[in-house]
Coordinates of C-alpha atoms and ligand atoms in Angstrom, one line a residue:
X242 CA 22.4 20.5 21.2
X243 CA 21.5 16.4 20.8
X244 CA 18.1 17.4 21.8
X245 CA 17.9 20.8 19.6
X246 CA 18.7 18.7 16.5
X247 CA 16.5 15.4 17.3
X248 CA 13.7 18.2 17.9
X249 CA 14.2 20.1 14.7
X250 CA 14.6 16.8 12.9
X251 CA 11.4 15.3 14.3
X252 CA 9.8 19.0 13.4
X253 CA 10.4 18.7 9.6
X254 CA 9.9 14.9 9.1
X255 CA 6.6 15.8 10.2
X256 CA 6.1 19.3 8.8
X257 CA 4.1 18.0 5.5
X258 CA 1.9 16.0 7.7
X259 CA 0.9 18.4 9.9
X260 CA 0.1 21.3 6.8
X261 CA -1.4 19.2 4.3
X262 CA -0.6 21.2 1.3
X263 CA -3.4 21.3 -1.5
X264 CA -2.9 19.1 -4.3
X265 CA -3.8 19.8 -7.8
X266 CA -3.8 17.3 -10.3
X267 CA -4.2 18.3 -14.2
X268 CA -4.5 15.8 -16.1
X269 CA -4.5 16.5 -20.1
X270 CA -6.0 14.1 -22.5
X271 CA -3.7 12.4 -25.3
X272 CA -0.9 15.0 -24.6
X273 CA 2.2 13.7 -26.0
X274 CA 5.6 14.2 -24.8
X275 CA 6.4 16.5 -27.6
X276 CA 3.1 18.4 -27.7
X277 CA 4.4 21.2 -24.4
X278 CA 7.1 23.3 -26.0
X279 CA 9.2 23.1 -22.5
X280 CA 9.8 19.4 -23.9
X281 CA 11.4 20.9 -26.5
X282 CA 10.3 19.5 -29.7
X283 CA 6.6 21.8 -30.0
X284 CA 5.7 23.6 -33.1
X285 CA 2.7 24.7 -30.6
X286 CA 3.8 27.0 -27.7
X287 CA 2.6 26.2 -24.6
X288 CA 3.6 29.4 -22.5
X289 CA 1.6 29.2 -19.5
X290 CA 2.5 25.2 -19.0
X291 CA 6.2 26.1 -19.8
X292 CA 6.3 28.4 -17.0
X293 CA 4.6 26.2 -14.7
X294 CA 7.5 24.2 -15.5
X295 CA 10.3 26.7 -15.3
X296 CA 8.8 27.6 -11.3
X297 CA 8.6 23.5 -10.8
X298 CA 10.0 20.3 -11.9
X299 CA 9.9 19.1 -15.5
X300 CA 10.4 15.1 -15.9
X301 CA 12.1 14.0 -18.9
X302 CA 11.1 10.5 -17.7
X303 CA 7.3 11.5 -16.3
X304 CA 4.9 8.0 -17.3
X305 CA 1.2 7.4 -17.4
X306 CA 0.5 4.0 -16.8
X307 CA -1.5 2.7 -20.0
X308 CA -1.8 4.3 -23.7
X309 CA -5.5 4.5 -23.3
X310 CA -8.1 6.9 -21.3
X311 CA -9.9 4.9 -19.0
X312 CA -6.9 2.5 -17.5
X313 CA -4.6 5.0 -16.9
X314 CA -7.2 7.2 -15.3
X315 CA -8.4 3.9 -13.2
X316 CA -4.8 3.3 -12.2
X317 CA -4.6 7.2 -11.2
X318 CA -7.4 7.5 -8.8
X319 CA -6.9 3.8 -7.5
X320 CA -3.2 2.8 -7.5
X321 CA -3.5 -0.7 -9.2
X322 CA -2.7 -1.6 -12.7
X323 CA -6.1 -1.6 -14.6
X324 CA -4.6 -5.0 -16.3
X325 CA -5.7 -6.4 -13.2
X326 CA -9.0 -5.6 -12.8
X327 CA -11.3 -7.1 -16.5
X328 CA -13.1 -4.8 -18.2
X329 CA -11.1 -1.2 -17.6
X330 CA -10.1 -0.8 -21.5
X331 CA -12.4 2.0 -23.2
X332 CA -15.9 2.4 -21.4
X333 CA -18.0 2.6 -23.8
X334 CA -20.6 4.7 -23.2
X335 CA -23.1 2.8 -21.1
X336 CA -20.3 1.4 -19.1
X337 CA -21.0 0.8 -15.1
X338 CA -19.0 2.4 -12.3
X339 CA -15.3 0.3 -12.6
X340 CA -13.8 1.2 -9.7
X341 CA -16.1 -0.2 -6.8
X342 CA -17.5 1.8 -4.1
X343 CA -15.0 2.1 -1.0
X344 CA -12.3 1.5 -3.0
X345 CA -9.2 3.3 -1.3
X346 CA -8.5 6.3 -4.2
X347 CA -6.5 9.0 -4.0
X348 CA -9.6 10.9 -3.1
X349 CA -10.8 8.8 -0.1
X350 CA -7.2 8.4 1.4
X351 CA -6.9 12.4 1.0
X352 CA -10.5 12.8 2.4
X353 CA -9.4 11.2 5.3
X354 CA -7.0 13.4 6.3
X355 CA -9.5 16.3 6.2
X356 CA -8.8 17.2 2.6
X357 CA -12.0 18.8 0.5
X358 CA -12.1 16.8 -2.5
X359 CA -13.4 17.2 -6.2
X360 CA -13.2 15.5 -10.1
X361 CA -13.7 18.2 -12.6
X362 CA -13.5 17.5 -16.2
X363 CA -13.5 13.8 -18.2
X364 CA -14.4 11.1 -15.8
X365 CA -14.7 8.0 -18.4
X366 CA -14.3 5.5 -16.1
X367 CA -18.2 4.7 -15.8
X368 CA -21.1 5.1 -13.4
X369 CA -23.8 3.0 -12.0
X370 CA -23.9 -0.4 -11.3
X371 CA -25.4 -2.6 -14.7
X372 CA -25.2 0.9 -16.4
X373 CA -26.1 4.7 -15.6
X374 CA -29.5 5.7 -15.1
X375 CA -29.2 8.5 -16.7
X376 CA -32.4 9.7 -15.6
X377 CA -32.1 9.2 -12.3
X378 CA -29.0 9.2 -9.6
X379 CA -26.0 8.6 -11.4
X380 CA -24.4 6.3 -8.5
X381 CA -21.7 4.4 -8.1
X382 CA -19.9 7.1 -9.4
X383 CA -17.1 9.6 -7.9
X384 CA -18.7 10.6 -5.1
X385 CA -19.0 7.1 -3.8
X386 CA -14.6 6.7 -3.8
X387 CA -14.1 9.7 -2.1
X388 CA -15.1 12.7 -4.3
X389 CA -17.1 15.4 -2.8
X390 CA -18.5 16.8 -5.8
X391 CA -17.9 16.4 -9.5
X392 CA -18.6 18.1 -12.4
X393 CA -18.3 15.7 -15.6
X394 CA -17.7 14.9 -19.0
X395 CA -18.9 11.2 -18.4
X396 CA -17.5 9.0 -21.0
X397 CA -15.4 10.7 -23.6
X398 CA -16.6 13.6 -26.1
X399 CA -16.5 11.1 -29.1
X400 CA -18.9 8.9 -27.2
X401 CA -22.4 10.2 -26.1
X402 CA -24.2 11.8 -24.5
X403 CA -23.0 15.4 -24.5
X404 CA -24.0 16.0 -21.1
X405 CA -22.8 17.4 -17.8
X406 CA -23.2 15.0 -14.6
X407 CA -23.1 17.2 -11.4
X408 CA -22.6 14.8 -8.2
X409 CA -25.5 12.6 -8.7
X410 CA -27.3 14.1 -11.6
X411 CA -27.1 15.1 -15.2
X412 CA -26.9 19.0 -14.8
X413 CA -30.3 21.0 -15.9
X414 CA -31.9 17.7 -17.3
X415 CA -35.9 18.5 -17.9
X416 CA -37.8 15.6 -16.7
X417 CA -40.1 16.2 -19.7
X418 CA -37.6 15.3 -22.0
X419 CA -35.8 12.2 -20.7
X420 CA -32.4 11.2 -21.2
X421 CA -31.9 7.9 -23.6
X422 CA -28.4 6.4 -24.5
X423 CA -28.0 3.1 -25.8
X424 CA -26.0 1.1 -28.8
X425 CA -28.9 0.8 -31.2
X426 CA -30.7 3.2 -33.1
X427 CA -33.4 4.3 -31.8
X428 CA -35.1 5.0 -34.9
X429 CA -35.1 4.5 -38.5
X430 CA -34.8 7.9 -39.3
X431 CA -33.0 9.1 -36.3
X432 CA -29.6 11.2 -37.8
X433 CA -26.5 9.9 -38.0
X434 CA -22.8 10.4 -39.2
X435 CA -23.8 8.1 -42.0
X436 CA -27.7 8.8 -42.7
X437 CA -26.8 12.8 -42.7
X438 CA -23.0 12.9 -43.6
X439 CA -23.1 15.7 -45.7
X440 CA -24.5 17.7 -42.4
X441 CA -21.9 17.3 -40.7
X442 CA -19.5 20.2 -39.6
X443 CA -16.4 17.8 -38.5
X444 CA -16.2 14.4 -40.6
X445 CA -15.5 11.0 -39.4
X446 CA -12.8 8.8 -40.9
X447 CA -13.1 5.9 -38.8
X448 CA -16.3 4.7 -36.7
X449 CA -17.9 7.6 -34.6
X450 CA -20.7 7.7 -37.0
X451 CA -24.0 7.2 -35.1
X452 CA -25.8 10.0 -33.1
X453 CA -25.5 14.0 -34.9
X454 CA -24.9 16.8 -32.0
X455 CA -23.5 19.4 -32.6
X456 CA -22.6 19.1 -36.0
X457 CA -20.3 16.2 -35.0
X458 CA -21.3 12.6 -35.1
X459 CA -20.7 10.0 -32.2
X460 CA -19.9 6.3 -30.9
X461 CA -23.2 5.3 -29.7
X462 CA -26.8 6.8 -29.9
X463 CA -28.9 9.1 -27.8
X464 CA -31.9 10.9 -27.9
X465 CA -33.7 13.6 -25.5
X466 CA -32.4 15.5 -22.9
X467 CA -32.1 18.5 -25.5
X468 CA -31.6 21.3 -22.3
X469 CA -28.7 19.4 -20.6
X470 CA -26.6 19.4 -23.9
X471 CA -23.7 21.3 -24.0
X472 CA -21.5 22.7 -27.1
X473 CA -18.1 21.0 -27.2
X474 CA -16.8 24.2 -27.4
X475 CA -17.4 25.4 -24.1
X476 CA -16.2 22.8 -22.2
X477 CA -12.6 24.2 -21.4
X478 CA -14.4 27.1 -19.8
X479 CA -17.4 25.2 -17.7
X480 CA -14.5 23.0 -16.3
X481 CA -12.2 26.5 -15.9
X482 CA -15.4 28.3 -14.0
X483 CA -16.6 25.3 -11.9
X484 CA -12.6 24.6 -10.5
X485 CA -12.2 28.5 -9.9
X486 CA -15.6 28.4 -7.7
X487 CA -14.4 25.7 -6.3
X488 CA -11.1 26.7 -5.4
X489 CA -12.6 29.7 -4.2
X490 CA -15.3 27.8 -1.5
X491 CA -12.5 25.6 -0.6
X492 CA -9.4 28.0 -0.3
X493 CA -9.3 27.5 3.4
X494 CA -9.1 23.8 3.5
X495 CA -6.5 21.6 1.9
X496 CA -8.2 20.1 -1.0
X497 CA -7.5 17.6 -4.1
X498 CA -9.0 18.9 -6.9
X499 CA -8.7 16.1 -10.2
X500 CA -8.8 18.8 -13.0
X501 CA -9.2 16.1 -16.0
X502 CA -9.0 18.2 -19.5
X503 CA -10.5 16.9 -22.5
X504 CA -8.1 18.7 -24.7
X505 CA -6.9 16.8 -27.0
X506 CA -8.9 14.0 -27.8
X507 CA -10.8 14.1 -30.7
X508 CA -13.8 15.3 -31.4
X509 CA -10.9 18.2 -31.1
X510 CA -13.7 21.5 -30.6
X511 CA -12.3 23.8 -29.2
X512 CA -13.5 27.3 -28.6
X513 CA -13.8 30.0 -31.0
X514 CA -11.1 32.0 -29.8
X515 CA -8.6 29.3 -30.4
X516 CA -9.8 28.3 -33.4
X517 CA -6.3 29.2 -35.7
X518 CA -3.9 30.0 -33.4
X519 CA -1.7 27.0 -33.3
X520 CA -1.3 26.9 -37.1
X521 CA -1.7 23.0 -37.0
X522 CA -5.4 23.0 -37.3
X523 CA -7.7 22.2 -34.1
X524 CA -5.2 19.3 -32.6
X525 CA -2.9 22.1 -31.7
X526 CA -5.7 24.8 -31.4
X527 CA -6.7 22.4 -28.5
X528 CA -3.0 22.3 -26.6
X529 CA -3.6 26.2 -26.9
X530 CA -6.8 25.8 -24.7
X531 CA -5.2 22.9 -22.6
X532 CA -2.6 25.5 -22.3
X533 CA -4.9 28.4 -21.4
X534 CA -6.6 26.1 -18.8
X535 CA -3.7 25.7 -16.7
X536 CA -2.8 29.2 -16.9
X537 CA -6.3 29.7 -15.8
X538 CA -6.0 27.4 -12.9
X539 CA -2.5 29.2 -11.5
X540 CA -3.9 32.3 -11.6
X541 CA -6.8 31.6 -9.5
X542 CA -4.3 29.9 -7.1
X543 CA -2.2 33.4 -7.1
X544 CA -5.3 35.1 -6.6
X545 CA -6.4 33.0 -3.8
X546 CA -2.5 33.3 -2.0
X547 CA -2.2 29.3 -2.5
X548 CA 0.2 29.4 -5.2
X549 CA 2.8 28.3 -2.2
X550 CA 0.6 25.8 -0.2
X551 CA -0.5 23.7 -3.2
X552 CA 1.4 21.2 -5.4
X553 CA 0.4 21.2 -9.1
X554 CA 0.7 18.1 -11.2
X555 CA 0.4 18.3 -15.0
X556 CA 0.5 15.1 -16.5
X557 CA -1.4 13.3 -19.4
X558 CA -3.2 10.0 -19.8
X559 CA -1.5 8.7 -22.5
X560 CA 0.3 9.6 -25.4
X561 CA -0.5 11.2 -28.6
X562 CA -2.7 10.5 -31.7
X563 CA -3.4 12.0 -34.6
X564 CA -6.3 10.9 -37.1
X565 CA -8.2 9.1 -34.1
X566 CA -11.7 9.0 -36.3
X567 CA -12.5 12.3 -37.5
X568 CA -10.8 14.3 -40.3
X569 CA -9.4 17.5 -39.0
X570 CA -6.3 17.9 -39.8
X571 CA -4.0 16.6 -37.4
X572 CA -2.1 14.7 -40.3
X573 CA -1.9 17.7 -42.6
X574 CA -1.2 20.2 -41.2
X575 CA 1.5 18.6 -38.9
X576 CA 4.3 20.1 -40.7
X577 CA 7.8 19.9 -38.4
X578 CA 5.7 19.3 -34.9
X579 CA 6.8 16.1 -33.2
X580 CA 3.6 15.2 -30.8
X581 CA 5.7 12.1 -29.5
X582 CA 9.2 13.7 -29.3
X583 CA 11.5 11.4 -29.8
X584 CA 9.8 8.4 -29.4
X585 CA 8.1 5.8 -31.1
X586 CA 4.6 5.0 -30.5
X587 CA 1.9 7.0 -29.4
X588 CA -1.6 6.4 -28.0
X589 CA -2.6 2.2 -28.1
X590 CA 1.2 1.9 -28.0
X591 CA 3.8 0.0 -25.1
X592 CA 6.9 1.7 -27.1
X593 CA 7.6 5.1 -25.2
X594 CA 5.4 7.1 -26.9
X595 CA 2.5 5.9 -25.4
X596 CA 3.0 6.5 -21.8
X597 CA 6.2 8.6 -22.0
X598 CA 4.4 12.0 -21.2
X599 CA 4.5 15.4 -19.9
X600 CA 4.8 15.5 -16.3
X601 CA 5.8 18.4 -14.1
X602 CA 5.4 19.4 -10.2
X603 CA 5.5 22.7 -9.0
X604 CA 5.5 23.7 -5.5
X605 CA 6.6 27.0 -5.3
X606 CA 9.1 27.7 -2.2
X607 CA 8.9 24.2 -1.5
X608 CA 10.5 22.3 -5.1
X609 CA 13.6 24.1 -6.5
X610 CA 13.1 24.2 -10.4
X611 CA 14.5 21.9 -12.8
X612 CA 14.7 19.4 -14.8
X613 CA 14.2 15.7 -13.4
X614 CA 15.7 12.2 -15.2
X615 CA 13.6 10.3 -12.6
X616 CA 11.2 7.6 -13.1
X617 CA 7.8 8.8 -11.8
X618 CA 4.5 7.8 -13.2
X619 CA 0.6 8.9 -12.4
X620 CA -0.2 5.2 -10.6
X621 CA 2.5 6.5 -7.5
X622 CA 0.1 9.9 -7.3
X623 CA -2.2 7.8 -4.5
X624 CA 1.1 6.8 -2.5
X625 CA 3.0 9.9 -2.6
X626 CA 0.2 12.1 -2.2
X627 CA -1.1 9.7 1.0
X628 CA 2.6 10.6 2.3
X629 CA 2.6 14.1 1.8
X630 CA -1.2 14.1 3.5
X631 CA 0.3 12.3 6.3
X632 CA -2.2 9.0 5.5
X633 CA -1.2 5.5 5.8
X634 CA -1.6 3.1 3.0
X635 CA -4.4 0.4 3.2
X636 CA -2.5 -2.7 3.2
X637 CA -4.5 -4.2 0.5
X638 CA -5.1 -1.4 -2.0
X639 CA -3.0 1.0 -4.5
X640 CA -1.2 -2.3 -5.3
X641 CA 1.2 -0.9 -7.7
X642 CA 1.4 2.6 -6.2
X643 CA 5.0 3.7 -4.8
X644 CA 5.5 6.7 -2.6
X645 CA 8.0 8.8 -4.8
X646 CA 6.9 11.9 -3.3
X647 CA 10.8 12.7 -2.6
X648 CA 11.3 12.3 -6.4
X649 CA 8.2 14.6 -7.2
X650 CA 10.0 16.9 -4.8
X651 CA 13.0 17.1 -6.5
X652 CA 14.6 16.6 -3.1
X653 CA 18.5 16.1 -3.7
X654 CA 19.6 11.9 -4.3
X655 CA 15.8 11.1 -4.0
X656 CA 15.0 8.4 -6.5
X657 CA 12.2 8.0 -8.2
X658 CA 11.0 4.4 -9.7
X659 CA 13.4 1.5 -10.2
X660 CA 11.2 0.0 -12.6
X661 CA 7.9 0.3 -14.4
X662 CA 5.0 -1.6 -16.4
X663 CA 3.6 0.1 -19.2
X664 CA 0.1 -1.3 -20.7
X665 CA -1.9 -0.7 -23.5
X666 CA -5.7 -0.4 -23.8
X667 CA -5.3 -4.4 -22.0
X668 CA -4.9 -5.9 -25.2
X669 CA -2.4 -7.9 -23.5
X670 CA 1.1 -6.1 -24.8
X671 CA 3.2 -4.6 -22.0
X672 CA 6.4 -3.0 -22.0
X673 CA 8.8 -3.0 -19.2
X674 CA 11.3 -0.6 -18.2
X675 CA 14.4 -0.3 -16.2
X676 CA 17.0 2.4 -16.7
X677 CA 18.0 2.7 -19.7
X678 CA 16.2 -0.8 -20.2
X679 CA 13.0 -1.6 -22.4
X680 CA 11.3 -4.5 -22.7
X681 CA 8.5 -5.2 -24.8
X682 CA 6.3 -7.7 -24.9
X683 CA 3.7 -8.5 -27.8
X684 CA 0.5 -10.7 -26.8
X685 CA 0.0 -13.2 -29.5
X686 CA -1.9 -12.5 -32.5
X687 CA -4.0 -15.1 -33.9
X688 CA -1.7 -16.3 -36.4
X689 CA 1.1 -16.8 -33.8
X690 CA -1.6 -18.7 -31.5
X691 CA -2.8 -20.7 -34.3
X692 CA 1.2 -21.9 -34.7
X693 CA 1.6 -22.2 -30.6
X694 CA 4.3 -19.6 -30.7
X695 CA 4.3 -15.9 -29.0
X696 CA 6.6 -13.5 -30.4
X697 CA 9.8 -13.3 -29.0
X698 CA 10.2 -10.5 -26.5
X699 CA 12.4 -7.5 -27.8
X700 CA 14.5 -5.2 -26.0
X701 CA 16.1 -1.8 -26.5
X702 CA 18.5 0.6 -24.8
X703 CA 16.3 3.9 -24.7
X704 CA 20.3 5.6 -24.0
X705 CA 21.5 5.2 -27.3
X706 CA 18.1 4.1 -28.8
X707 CA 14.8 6.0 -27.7
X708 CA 12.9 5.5 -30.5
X709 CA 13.2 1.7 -30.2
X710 CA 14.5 0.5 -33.4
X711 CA 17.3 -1.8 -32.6
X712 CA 16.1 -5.0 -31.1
X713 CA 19.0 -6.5 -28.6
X714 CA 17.8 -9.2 -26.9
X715 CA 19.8 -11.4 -28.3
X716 CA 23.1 -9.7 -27.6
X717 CA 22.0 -9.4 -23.5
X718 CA 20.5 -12.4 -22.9
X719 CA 20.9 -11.5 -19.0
X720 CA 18.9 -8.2 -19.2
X721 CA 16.8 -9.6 -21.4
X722 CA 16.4 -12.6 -18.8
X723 CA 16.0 -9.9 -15.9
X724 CA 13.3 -7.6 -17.0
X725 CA 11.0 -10.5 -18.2
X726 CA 11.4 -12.0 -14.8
X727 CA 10.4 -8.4 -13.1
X728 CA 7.6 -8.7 -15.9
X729 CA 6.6 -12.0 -15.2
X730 CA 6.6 -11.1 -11.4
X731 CA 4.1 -8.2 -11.3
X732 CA 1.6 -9.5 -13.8
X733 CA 1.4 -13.0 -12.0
X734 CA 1.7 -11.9 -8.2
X735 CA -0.9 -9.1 -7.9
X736 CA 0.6 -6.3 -6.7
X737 CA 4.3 -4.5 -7.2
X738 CA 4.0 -2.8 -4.0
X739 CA 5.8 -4.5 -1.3
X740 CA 3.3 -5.4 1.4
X741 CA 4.2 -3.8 4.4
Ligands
CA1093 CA1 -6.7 9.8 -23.6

């Protein structure tokens, strides 16, 4: 009987090992809290994402890891903070490979245990090494960290070039018209958001004013490569076709496929067909194609019978924005909608609203549905899903990375996080947070250095205060003393995850 149960026991702790179950990672773009309606607070429905959520796990406290694209997306596929590495704020658009080749990802540590591996989507995290050749092979890029193939956006769609990079070149490029992306203008009379304003079919409010495609000015210049541009508008369904094939060739391996959406950062394009159907103007007509993406991407995996081997993540890379450089809307027609729930703070933000995002897990059979209060943020992805593939952790990489993949789970008493850093775009603020704990921490401004005197550090109690309001510090000088020391600890010794 002793024997029976140390058998069965030994069967099931290595039962996840020994299947490796698909992973799927979604990954939305500037998706606040409040922008899925299972959150609660949506003027925009999101019915495909809300049922992904009523089959799964739904986090009320589900983090990304910066209020900015490229570090939390560099803290995702490597498991370090990006405040530790210089340089992993917003690439612009020449902006080399940041995470170095052979660095241990989530992709290479999956790849190692067999899996089949692929980034669809926004990448924005560089490639090259002094900058892309964009005419050339596109490397260091994802394929050098443990991607098998990629299909990508490569900087962000309000930064040029409009192009799709496929593995190690830019997708139906015509030698004859070569490729050329740089910071200057190439020419005096070369169009831009200022030199052809009236042109345009989406204005700028702020920046994003050099090179004209597509009606829609840019951040930074390019010229040629005229057959390799796409329309923003078709994006949503390039990504959608390329992860179905995909899917499809791979269906008999496990696999890791990064689905990274660019709905709904601005230039906010999306396709004709949801053009008006959120009522708030192409901000929420782009949640309705974000939306439509992941019910895209379940039905292939019913299709395909993987809907009960695979285990979805939905989660965003920061939190949400609304006039973010162009004039479309978003602050009009917002009406009742809440992008941010009940937070303060969105996108460029410590307070919760800039990394307090949607987050779900769904593995059907396998996680009972429901609602989790855990602590679980996109950094532990490399950990948890190393776990669940059954792959040892390098010693000295995914630094901050823990392996909640109990918590993702849902299984019963499993905890998630104890505590968590959240960073802006590395501007140098951070906020801290511990239960029902916040800490935030300011980084100088000049005026304050100028005098030799940082701002105090604040704190809140997110229980009876989530929108950060009510500075206490002074009343809990202990907590106050606690979280600054757990601050002070994982900026200065390198890593958060225990060495093993
Ligand atoms: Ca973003």
């Amino acid at each position: 009987m002793c024997k029976f149960l140390i058998a069965s026991l030994l069967a099931t702790a290595s039962a996840f090992a020994a299947e490796k179950p698909n992973i799927l990672v979604i990954i939305a773009d500037d998706l606040g809290w409040g922008d899925v309606s299972c959150n609660g607070t949506s003027a925009v429905k999101t019915p495909n994402i809300d049922r992904v959520a009523s089959e799964g796990l739904r986090f009320t406290s589900g983090y990304c890891s910066a209020s900015t694209c490229t570090p939390t997306r560099f803290s995702l596929l490597t498991g370090t903070y990006a405040f530790r590495q210089k340089g992993t704020g917003v690439a612009p658009p020449n902006a080399p490979a940041l995470i170095q080749p052979s660095t241990p990802t989530i992709a290479s540590l999956l790849k190692q245990q067999g899996y089949a591996t692929a980034a669809i989507g926004k990448w924005h995290l560089g490639l090259g090494t002094d900058q892309p050749d964009w005419n050339g092979d596109l490397k260091p890029g994802p394929l050098e960290i443990g991607f098998d193939h990629c299909l990508l956006l490569p900087t962000t769609n309000d930064r040029v070039p409009q192009v799709f990079v496929e593995d190690h070149r830019v997708r139906n490029l015509d030698p004859a018209d070569p490729l050329w992306v740089g910071d200057k203008k190439p020419s005096p009379d070369h169009p831009t958001g200022i030199t052809h304003r009236d042109t345009l079919k989406m204005d700028w409010s702020l920046g994003h004013n050099c090179t004209i495609h597509n009606g829609i000015s840019r951040i930074g210049f390019y010229t040629g490569g005229m057959k390799a541009r796409f329309r923003d508008q078709d994006l949503a369904d390039e990504w959608v076709r390329e992860a179905n094939t995909w899917l499809e060739a791979n269906k008999s391996k496990p696999f890791f496929l990064y689905f990274a959406s660019h709905d709904i950062h601005v230039p906010r394009a999306p396709h004709e067909r949801f053009a008006g159907k959120s009522g708030l103007g192409p901000r929420g007509d782009c949640i309705v194609e974000f939306d439509w993406c992941v019910g895209e991407l379940m039905k292939t995996l019913d299709r395909l019978g993987l809907a009960e081997n695979t285990l979805v993540v939905i989660c965003s890379d920061n939190g949400p924005v609304l006039d973010d450089g162009y004039k479309d809307q978003a602050v009009e027609l917002l009406g009742k909608h809440k992008p941010a729930g009940p937070y303060s703070g969105g996108k460029y933000s410590v307070l919760e609203g800039g990394t307090r995002t949607p987050f779900i897990t769904r593995w059907k059979g396998r996680i009972k549905p429901g609602v989790s209060d855990e602590t679980v943020c996109t950094i532990d992805l490399p950990a948890s899903a190393a776990a669940l593939a059954g792959q040892p952790l390098p010693a000295n990489a995914c630094l901050d990375s823990l392996n909640v993949l109990d918590a993702l789970l849902g299984k019963p008493g499993a905890k998630g996080r104890d505590w968590l850093v959240q960073q802006d775009n590395g501007g140098g603020n951070f906020g801290l947070r511990q239960g029902k704990w916040k800490l935030i921490r300011q980084k100088p401004g000049p005026q304050a250095v100028k005098k030799g005197k940082a701002p105090a550090d604040r704190l809140y109690d997110l229980s009876t205060d989530p929108a950060e309001k009510n500075n206490i510090a002074a009343d809990h000088p202990e907590d106050l003393k606690r979280l600054q020391g757990l601050l002070d600890n994982a900026i200065t010794t390198g890593r958060t995850r225990k060495a093993e």
